[in-house]
Short mmCIF file of C-alpha atoms in Angstrom, two decimals:
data_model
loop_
_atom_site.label_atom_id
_atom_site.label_comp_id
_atom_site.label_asym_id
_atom_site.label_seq_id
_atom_site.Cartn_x
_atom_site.Cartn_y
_atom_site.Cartn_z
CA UNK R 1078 65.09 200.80 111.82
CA UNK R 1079 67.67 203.22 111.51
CA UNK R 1080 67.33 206.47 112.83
CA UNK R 1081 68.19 209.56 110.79
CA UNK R 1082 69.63 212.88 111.81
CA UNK R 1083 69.78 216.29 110.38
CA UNK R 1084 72.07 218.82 111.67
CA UNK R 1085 70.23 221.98 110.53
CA UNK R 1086 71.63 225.47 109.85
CA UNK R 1087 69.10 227.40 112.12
CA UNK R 1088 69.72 230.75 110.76
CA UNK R 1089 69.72 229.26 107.20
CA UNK R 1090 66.32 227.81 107.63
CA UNK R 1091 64.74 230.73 109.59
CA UNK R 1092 65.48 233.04 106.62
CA UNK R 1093 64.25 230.50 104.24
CA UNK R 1094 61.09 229.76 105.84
CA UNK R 1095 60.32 232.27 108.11
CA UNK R 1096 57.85 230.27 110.26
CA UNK R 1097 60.11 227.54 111.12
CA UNK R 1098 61.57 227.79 114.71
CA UNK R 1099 64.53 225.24 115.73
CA UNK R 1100 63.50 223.14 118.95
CA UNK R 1101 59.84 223.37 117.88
CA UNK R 1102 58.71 220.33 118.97
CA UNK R 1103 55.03 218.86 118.70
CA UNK R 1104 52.65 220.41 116.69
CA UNK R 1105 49.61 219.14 117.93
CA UNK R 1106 49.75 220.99 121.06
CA UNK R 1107 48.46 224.45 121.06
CA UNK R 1108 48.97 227.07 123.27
CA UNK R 1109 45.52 226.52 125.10
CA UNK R 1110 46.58 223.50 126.14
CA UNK R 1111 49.95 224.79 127.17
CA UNK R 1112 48.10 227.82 129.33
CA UNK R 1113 45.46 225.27 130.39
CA UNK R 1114 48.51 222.67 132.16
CA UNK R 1115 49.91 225.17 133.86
CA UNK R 1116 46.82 226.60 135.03
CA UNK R 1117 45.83 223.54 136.35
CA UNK R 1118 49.70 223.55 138.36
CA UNK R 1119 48.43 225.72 140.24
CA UNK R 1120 44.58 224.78 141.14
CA UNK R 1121 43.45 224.29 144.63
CA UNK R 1122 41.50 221.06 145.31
CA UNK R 1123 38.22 222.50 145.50
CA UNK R 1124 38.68 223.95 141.67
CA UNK R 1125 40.17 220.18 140.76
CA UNK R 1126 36.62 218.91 142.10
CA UNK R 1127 34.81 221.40 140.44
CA UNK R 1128 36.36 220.83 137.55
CA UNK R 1129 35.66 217.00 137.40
CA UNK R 1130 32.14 217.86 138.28
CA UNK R 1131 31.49 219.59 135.44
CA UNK R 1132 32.90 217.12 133.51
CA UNK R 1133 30.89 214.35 134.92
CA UNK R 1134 27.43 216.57 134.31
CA UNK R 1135 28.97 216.77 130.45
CA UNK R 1136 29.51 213.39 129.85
CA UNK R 1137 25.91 212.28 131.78
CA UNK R 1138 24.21 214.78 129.28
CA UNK R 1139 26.01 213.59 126.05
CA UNK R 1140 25.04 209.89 127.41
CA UNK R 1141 20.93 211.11 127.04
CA UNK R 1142 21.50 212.78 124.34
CA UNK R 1143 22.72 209.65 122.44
CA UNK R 1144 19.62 207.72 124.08
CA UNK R 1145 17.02 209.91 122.63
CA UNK R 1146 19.12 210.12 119.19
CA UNK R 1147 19.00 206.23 118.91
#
């Protein structure tokens, strides 16, 4: 259970591959999702309930969907 650490020449790396950035953290968030959480920083309560709405409508119409399907 050890825990392994690099220390990485930044600029050595960056001109080796030139799509590596140091600090890059996750890559399974893109920058939608970014955009879309600090959009949603900033919503009033009205667009939050909207929002979950919309949502709610989605998931009611996927529900019949699967009905009929089955």
């Amino acid at each position: 259970n050890a825990v392994k650490v690099a220390i990485v020449n930044e600029k050595a790396m960056m001109d080796k591959y030139p799509g590596w950035k140091p600090y890059g953290g996750s890559k399974s968030k893109t920058s939608d999702e970014i955009t879309d959480r600090d959009r949603r920083k900033h919503e009033t309560k009205e667009e939050r309930r909207l929002r979950r709405n919309i949502r709610a409508q989605m998931a009611i119409e996927n529900s019949r969907k699967e009905e009929l399907g089955l």
